[in-house]
mmCIF file of C-alpha atoms in Angstrom:
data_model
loop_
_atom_site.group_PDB
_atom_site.id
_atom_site.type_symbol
_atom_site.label_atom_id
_atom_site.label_comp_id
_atom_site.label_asym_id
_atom_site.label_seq_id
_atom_site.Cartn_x
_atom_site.Cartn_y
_atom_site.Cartn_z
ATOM 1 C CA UNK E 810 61.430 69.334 72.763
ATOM 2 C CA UNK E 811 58.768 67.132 74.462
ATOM 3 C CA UNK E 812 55.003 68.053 74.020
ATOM 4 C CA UNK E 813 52.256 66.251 75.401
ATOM 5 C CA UNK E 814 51.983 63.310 77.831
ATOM 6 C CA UNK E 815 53.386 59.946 77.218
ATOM 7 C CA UNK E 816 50.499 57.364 76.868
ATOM 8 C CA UNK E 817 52.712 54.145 77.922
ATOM 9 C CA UNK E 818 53.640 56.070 80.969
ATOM 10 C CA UNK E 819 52.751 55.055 84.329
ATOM 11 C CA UNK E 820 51.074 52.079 82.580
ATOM 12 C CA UNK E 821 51.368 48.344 84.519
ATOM 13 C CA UNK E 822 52.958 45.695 81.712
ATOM 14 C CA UNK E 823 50.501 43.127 81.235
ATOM 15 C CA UNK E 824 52.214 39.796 81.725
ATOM 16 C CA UNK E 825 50.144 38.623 84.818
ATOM 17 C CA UNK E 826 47.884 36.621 82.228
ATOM 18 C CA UNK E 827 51.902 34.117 82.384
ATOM 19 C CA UNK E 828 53.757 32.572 85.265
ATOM 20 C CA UNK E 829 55.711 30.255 83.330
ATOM 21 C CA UNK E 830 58.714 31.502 80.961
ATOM 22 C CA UNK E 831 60.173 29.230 78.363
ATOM 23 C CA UNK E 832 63.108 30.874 77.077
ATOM 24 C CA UNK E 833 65.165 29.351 73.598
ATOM 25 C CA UNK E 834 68.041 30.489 72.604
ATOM 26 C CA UNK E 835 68.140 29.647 68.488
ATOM 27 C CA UNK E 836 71.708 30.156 66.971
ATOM 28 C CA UNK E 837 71.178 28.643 63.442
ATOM 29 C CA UNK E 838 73.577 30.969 61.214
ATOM 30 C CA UNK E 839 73.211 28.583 57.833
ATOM 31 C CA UNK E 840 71.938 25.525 56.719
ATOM 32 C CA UNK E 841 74.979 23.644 56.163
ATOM 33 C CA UNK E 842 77.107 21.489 57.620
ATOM 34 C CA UNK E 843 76.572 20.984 61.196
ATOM 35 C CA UNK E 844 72.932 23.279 60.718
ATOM 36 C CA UNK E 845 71.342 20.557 57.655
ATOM 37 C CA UNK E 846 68.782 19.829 59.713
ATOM 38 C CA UNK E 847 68.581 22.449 62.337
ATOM 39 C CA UNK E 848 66.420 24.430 60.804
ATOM 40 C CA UNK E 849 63.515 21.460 60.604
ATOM 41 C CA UNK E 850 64.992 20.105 64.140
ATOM 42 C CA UNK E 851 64.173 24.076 65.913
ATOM 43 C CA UNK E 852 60.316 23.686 63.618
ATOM 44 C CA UNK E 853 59.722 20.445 65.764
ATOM 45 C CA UNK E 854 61.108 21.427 68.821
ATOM 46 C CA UNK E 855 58.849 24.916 68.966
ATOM 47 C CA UNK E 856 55.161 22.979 67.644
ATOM 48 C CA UNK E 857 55.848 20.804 70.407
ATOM 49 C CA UNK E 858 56.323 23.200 72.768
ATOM 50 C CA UNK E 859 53.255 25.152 71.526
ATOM 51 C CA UNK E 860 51.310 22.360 71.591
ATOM 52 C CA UNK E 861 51.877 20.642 74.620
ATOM 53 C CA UNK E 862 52.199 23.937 76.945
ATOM 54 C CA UNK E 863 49.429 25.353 79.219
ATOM 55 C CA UNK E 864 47.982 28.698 78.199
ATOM 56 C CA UNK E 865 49.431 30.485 80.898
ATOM 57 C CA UNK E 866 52.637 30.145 79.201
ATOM 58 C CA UNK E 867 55.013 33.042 78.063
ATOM 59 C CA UNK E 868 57.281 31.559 75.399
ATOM 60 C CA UNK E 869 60.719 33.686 75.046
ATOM 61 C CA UNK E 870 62.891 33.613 71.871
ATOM 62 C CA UNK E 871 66.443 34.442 71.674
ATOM 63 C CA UNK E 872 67.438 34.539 67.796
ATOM 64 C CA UNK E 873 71.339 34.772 68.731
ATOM 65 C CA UNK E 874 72.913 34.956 65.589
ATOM 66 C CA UNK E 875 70.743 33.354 62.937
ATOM 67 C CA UNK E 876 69.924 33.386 58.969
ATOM 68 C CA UNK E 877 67.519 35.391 57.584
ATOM 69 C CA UNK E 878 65.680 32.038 56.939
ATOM 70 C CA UNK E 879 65.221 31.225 60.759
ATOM 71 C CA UNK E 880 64.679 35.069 61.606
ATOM 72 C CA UNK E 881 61.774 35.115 59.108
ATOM 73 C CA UNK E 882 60.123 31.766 60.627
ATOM 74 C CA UNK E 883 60.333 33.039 63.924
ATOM 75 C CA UNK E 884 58.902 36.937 63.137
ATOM 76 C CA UNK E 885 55.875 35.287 61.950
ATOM 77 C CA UNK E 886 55.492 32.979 64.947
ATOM 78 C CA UNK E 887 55.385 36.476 66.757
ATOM 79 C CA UNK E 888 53.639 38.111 64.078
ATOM 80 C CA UNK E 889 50.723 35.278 64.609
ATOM 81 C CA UNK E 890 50.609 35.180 68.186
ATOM 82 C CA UNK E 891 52.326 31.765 68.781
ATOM 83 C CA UNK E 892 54.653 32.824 70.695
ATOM 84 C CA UNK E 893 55.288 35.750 73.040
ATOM 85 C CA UNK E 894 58.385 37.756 72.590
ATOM 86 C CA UNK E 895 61.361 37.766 69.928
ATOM 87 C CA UNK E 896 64.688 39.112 70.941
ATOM 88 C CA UNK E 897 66.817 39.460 67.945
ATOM 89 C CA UNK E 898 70.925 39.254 68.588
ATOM 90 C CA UNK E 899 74.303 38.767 67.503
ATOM 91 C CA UNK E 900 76.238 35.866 68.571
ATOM 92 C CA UNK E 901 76.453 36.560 72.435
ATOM 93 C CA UNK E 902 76.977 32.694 73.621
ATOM 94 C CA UNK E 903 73.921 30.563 75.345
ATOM 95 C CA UNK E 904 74.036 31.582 78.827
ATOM 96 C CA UNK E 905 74.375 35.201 77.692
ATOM 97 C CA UNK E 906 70.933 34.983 75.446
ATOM 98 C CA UNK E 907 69.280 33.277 78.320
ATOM 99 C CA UNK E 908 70.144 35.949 80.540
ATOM 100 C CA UNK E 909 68.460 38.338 77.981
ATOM 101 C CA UNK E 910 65.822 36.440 78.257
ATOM 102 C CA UNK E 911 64.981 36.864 81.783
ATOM 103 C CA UNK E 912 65.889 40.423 82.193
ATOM 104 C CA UNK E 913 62.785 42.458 82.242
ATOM 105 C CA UNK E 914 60.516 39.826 83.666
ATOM 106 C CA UNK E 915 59.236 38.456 86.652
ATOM 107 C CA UNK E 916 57.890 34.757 86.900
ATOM 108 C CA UNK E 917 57.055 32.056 89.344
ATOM 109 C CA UNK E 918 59.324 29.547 86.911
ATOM 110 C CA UNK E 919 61.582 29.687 83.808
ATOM 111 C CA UNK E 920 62.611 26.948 81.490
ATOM 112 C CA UNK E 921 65.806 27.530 79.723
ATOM 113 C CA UNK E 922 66.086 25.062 76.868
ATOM 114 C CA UNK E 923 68.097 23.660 73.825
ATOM 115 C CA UNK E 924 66.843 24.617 70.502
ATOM 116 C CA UNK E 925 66.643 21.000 69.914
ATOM 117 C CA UNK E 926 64.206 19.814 73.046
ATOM 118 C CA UNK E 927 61.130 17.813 71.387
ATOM 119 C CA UNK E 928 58.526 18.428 74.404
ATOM 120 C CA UNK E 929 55.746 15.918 75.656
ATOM 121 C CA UNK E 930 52.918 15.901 76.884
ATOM 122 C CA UNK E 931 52.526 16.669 80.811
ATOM 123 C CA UNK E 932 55.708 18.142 80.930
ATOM 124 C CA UNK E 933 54.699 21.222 83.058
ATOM 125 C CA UNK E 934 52.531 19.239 85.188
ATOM 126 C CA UNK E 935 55.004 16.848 86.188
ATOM 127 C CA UNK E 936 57.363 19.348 86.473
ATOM 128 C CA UNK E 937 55.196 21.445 89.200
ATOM 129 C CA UNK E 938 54.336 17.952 90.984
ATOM 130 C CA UNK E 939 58.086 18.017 91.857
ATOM 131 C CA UNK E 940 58.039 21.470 93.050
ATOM 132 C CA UNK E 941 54.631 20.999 94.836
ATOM 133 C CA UNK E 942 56.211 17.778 96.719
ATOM 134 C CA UNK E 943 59.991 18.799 97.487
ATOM 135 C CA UNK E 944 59.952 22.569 99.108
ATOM 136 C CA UNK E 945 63.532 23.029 98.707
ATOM 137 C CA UNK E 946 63.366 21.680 94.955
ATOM 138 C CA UNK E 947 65.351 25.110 93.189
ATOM 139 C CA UNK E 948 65.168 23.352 89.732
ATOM 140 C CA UNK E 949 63.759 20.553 87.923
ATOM 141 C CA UNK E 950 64.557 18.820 84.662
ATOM 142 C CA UNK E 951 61.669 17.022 82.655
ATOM 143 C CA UNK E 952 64.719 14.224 81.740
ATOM 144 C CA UNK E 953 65.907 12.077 84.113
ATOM 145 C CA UNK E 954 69.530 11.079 84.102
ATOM 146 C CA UNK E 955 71.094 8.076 86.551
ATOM 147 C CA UNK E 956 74.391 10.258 86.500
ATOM 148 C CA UNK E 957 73.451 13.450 87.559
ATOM 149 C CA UNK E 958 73.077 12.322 91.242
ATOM 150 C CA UNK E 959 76.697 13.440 92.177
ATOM 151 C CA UNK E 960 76.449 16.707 89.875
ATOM 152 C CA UNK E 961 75.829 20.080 92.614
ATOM 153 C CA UNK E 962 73.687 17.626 94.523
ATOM 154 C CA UNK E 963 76.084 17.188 97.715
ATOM 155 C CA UNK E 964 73.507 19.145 99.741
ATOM 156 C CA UNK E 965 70.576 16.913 98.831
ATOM 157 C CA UNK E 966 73.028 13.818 99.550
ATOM 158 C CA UNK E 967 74.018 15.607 103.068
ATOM 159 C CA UNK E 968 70.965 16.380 104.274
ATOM 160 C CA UNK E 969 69.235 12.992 103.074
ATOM 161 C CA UNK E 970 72.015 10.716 103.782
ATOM 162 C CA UNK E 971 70.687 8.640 106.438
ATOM 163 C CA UNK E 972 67.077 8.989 105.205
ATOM 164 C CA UNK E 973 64.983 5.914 103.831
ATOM 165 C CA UNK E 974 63.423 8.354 101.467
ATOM 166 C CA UNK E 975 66.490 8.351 99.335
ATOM 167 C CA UNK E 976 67.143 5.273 97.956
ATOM 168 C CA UNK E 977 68.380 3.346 94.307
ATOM 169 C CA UNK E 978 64.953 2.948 92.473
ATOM 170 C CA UNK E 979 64.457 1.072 89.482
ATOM 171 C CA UNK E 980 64.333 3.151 86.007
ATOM 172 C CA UNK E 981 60.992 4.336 85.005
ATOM 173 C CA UNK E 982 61.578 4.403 81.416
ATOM 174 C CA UNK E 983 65.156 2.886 80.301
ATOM 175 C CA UNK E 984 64.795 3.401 76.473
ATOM 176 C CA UNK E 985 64.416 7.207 76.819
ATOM 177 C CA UNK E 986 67.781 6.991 78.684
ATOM 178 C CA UNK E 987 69.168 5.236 75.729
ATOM 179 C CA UNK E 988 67.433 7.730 73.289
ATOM 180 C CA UNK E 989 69.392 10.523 74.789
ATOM 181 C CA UNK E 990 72.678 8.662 74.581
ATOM 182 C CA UNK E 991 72.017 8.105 71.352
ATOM 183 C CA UNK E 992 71.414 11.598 70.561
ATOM 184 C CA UNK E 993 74.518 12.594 71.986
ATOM 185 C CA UNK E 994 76.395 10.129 70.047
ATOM 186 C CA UNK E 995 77.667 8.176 72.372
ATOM 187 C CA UNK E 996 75.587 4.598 72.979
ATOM 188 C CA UNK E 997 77.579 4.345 75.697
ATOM 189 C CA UNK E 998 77.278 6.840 77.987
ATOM 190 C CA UNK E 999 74.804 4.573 80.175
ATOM 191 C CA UNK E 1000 75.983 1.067 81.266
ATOM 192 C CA UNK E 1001 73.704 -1.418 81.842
ATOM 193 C CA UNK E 1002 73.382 -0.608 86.186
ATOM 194 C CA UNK E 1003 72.576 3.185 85.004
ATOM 195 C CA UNK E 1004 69.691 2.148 82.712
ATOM 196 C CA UNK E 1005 68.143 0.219 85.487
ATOM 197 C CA UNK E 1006 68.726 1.852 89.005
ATOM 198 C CA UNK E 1007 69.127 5.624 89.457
ATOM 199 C CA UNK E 1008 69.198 7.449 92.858
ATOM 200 C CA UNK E 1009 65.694 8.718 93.986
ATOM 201 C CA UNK E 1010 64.191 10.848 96.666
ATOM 202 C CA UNK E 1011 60.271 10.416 97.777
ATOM 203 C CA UNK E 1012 57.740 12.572 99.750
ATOM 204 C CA UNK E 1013 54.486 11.391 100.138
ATOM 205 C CA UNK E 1014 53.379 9.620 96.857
ATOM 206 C CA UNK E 1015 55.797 11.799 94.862
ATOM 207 C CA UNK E 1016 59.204 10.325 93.713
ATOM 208 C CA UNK E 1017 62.152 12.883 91.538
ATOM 209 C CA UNK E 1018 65.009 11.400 90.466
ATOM 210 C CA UNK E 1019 68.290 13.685 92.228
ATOM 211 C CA UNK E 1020 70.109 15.477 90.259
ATOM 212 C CA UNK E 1021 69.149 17.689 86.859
ATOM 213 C CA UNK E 1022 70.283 17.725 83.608
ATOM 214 C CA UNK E 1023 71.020 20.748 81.289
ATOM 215 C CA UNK E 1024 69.568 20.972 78.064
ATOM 216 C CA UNK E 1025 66.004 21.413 79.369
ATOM 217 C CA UNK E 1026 65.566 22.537 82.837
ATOM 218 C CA UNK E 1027 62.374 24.832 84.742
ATOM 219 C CA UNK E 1028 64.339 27.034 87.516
ATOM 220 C CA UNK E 1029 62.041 28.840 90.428
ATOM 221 C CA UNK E 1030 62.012 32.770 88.857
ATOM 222 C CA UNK E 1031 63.158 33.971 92.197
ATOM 223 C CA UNK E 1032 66.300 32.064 92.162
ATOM 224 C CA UNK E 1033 67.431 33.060 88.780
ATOM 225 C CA UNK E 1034 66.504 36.738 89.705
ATOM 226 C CA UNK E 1035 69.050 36.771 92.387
ATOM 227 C CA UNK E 1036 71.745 35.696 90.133
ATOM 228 C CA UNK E 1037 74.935 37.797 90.641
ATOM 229 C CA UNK E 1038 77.116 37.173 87.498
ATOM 230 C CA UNK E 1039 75.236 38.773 84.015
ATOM 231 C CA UNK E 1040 77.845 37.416 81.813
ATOM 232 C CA UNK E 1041 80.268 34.610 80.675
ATOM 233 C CA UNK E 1042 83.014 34.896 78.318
ATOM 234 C CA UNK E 1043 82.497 31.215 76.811
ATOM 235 C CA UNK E 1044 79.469 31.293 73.686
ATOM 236 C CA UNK E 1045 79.396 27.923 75.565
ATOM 237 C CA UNK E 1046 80.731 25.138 77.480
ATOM 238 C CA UNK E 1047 83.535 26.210 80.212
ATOM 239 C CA UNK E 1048 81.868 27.263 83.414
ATOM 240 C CA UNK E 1049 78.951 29.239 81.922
ATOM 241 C CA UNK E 1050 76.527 26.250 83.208
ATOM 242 C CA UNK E 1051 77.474 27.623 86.152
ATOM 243 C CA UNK E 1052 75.683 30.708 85.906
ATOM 244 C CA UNK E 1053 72.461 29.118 86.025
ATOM 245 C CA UNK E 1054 73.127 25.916 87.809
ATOM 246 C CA UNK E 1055 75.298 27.201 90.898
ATOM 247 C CA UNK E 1056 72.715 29.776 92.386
ATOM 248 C CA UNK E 1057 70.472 26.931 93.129
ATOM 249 C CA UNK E 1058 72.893 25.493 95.240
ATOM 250 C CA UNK E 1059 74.324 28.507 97.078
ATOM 251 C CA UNK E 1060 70.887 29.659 98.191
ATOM 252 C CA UNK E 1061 70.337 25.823 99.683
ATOM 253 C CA UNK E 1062 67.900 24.707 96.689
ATOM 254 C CA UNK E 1063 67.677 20.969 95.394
ATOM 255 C CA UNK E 1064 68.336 20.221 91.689
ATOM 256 C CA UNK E 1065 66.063 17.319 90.993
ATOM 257 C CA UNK E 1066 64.423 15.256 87.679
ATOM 258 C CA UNK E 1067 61.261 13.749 86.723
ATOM 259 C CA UNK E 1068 60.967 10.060 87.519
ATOM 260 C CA UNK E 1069 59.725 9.866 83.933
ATOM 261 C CA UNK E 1070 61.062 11.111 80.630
ATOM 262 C CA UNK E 1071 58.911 13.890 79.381
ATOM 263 C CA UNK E 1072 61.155 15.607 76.844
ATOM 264 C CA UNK E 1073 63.947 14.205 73.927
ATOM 265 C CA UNK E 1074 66.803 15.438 73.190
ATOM 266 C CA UNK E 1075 66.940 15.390 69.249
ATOM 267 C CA UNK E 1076 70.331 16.344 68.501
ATOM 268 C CA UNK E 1077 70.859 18.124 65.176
ATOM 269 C CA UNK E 1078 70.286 15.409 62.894
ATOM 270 C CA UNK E 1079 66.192 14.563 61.498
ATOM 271 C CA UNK E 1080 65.364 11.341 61.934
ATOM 272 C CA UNK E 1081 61.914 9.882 61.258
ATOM 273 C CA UNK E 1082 60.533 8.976 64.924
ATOM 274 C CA UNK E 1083 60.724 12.672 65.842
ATOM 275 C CA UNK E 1084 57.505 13.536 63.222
ATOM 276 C CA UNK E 1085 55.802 10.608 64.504
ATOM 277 C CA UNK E 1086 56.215 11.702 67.673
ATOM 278 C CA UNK E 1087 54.991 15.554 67.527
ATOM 279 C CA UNK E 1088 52.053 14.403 65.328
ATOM 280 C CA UNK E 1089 51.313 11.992 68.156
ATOM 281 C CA UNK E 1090 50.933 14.739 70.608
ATOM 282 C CA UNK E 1091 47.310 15.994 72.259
ATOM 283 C CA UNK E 1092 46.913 19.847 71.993
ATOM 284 C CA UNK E 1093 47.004 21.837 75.315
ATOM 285 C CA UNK E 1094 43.946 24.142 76.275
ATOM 286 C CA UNK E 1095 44.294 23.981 79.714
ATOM 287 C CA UNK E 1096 44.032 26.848 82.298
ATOM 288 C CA UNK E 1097 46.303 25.374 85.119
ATOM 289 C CA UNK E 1098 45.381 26.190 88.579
ATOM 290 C CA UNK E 1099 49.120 27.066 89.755
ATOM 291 C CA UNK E 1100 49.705 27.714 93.422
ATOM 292 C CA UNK E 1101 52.944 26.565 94.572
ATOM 293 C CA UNK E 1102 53.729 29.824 97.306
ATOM 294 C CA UNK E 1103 57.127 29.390 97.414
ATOM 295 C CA UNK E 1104 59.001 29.891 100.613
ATOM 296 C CA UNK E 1105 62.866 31.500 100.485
ATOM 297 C CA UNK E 1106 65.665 29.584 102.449
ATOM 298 C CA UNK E 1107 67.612 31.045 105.264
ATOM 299 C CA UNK E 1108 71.455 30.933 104.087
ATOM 300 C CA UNK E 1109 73.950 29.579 106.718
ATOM 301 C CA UNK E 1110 77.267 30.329 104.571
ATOM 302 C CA UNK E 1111 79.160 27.857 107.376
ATOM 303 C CA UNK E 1112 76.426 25.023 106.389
ATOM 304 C CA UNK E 1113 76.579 25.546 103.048
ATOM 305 C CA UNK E 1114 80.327 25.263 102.916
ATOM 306 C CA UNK E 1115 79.950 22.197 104.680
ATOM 307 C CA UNK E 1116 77.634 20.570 102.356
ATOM 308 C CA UNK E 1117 79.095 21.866 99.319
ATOM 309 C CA UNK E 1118 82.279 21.724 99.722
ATOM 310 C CA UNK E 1119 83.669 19.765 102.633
ATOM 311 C CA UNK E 1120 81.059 16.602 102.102
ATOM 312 C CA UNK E 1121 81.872 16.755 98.011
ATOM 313 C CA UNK E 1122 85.364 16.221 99.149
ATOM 314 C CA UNK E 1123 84.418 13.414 101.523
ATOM 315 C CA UNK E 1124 82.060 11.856 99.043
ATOM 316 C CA UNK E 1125 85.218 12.352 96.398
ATOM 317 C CA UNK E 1126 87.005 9.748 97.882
ATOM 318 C CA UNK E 1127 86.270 5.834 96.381
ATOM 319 C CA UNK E 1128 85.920 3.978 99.596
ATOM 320 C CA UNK E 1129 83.489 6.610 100.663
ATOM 321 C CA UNK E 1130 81.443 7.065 97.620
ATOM 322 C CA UNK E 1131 81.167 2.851 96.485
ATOM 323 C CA UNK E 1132 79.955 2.472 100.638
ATOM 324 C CA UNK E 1133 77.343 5.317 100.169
ATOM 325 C CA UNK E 1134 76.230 3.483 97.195
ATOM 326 C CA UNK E 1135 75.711 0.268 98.197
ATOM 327 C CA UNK E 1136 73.895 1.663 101.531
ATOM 328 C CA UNK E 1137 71.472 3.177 99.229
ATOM 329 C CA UNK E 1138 70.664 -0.093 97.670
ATOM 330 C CA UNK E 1139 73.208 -1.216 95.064
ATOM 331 C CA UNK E 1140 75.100 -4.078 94.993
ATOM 332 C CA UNK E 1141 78.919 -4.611 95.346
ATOM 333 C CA UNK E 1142 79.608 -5.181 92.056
ATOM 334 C CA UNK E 1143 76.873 -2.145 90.549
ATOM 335 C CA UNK E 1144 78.241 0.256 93.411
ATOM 336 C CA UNK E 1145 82.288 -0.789 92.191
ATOM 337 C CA UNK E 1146 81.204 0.473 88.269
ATOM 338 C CA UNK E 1147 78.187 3.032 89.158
#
């Protein structure tokens, strides 16, 4: 039996205060091992989010799994209005929590990052001065990387190949390169050409580095709302990247970087810089004045195949690939290692 009138119904939900959705999946499921430090690494990754985000920002976290230690810190981050929603999970895999995340809402721009991203200052502004500058940018990542240029990028190769505007520029900031290698355990995952020239695209007096990475990256809402597939059967790695990443492409989006570095990797070890840095950080109070009216792209599936596919195969090949390099500014030798 029903009696009365719901209150809630017919009600509008109140989220037009946001238009940018950070969304974490945390799996921490003990403090040993592997999780020592994750606990203290996921404290400095979300202060540094809260303090360093606009306040037009709708933070989204996905507890997928965690101890009742981690649950507790993050119910009274809700509970004290630091961040915006909790959604409290078993196990489903990365990708999957995302996709939690972003069913139900509706935003101009969602960042899906690692529970291990220590965020700097200006990294939403930068972020929207890519998307402000390059129409067809689809996603942007606040890290730069000098080997993402050949990673779902053939289209913004294609259709710039022959243009001045994308050319081998020399590395803003080298040593946050090298930070992320190091927090991936592998010092040598850049060689020396990577750490000083990585491939660039410029309009006006904007320059984005092509290419995007993965553990932090801010997708247009639209884009992610069109996505097809709601599930992957890896809790990660395999082709679940995909999910996120290849929707950009197919609907003829760019997947581009900050010139900069305006977020670390920390990896799931404390080490002493990463307190020095968050308690180096300026506080946020800004009211952002956010107008980016993005336009939708017209899908040619023959084009798109063409780019995609086809070029990827042409650009596959060495004699192809060390040419292209060198006509966009490296040497013989850097273009024969790149």
């Amino acid at each position: 039996m029903r009696i009365g009138f719901n209150p809630e119904k017919d009600k509008i939900k109140k989220t037009e205060d946001f238009f940018h959705q950070v969304i974490i999946p945390v799996y921490i499921p003990n403090l040993e091992g592997y999780f020592t430090d994750s606990f203290q690494i996921l404290k400095y990754s979300l202060e540094s989010l809260i303090k360093t985000s606009h306040n037009k920002t709708y933070i989204s976290i996905v507890n997928n799994g965690s101890c009742k230690i981690v649950i507790d810190y993050l119910q009274n981050m809700f509970d004290e209005h630091k961040i915006q929603e909790i959604i409290h999970l078993t196990n489903i895999g990365y990708i999957n929590a995302i996709l939690k995340g972003i069913v139900g809402h509706k935003f101009d721009l969602v960042t899906a990052a690692d529970a291990d991203v220590l965020f700097l200052n200006n990294w939403q502004e930068e972020t929207y001065k890519v998307f402000k500058a390059f129409p067809k940018a689809g996603a942007v990542c606040p890290t730069p990387s000098s080997k993402s240029f050949n990673d779902k990028t053939f289209n913004i190769l294609f259709e710039n190949f022959f243009s001045k505007k994308m050319q081998f520029s020399k590395v803003k900031n080298p040593e946050a390169l090298e930070a992320f290698a190091v927090s991936i355990n592998n010092s040598n995952f850049y060689r020396d050409v990577h750490l000083k020239k990585y491939l660039t695209i410029s309009s006006n007096s904007t320059k984005a580095v092509v290419g995007a990475g993965h553990f932090v990256v801010t997708y247009r809402g639209d884009i992610l709302r069109e996505i097809k597939e709601k599930h992957t059967q890896y809790v990660m790695g395999g082709n679940s990247d995909d999910i996120l990443d290849k929707p950009v492409v197919d609907q003829g989006f760019w997947r581009l970087a900050t010139e900069d570095n305006y977020t670390y990797h920390m990896g799931n070890v404390k080490e002493s810089w990463m307190e020095e840095v968050l308690q180096s950080l300026l506080i946020s109070n800004t009211t952002p004045e956010f107008s980016l009216n993005f336009k939708s792209n017209k899908r040619n599936e023959i084009l798109l195949w063409i780019k995609n596919v086809l070029f990827r195969k042409v650009m596959s090949r060495k004699p192809v690939k060390r040419w292209f390099l060198k006509y966009k500014g490296l040497s013989k030798a850097e273009a024969g290692i790149y």
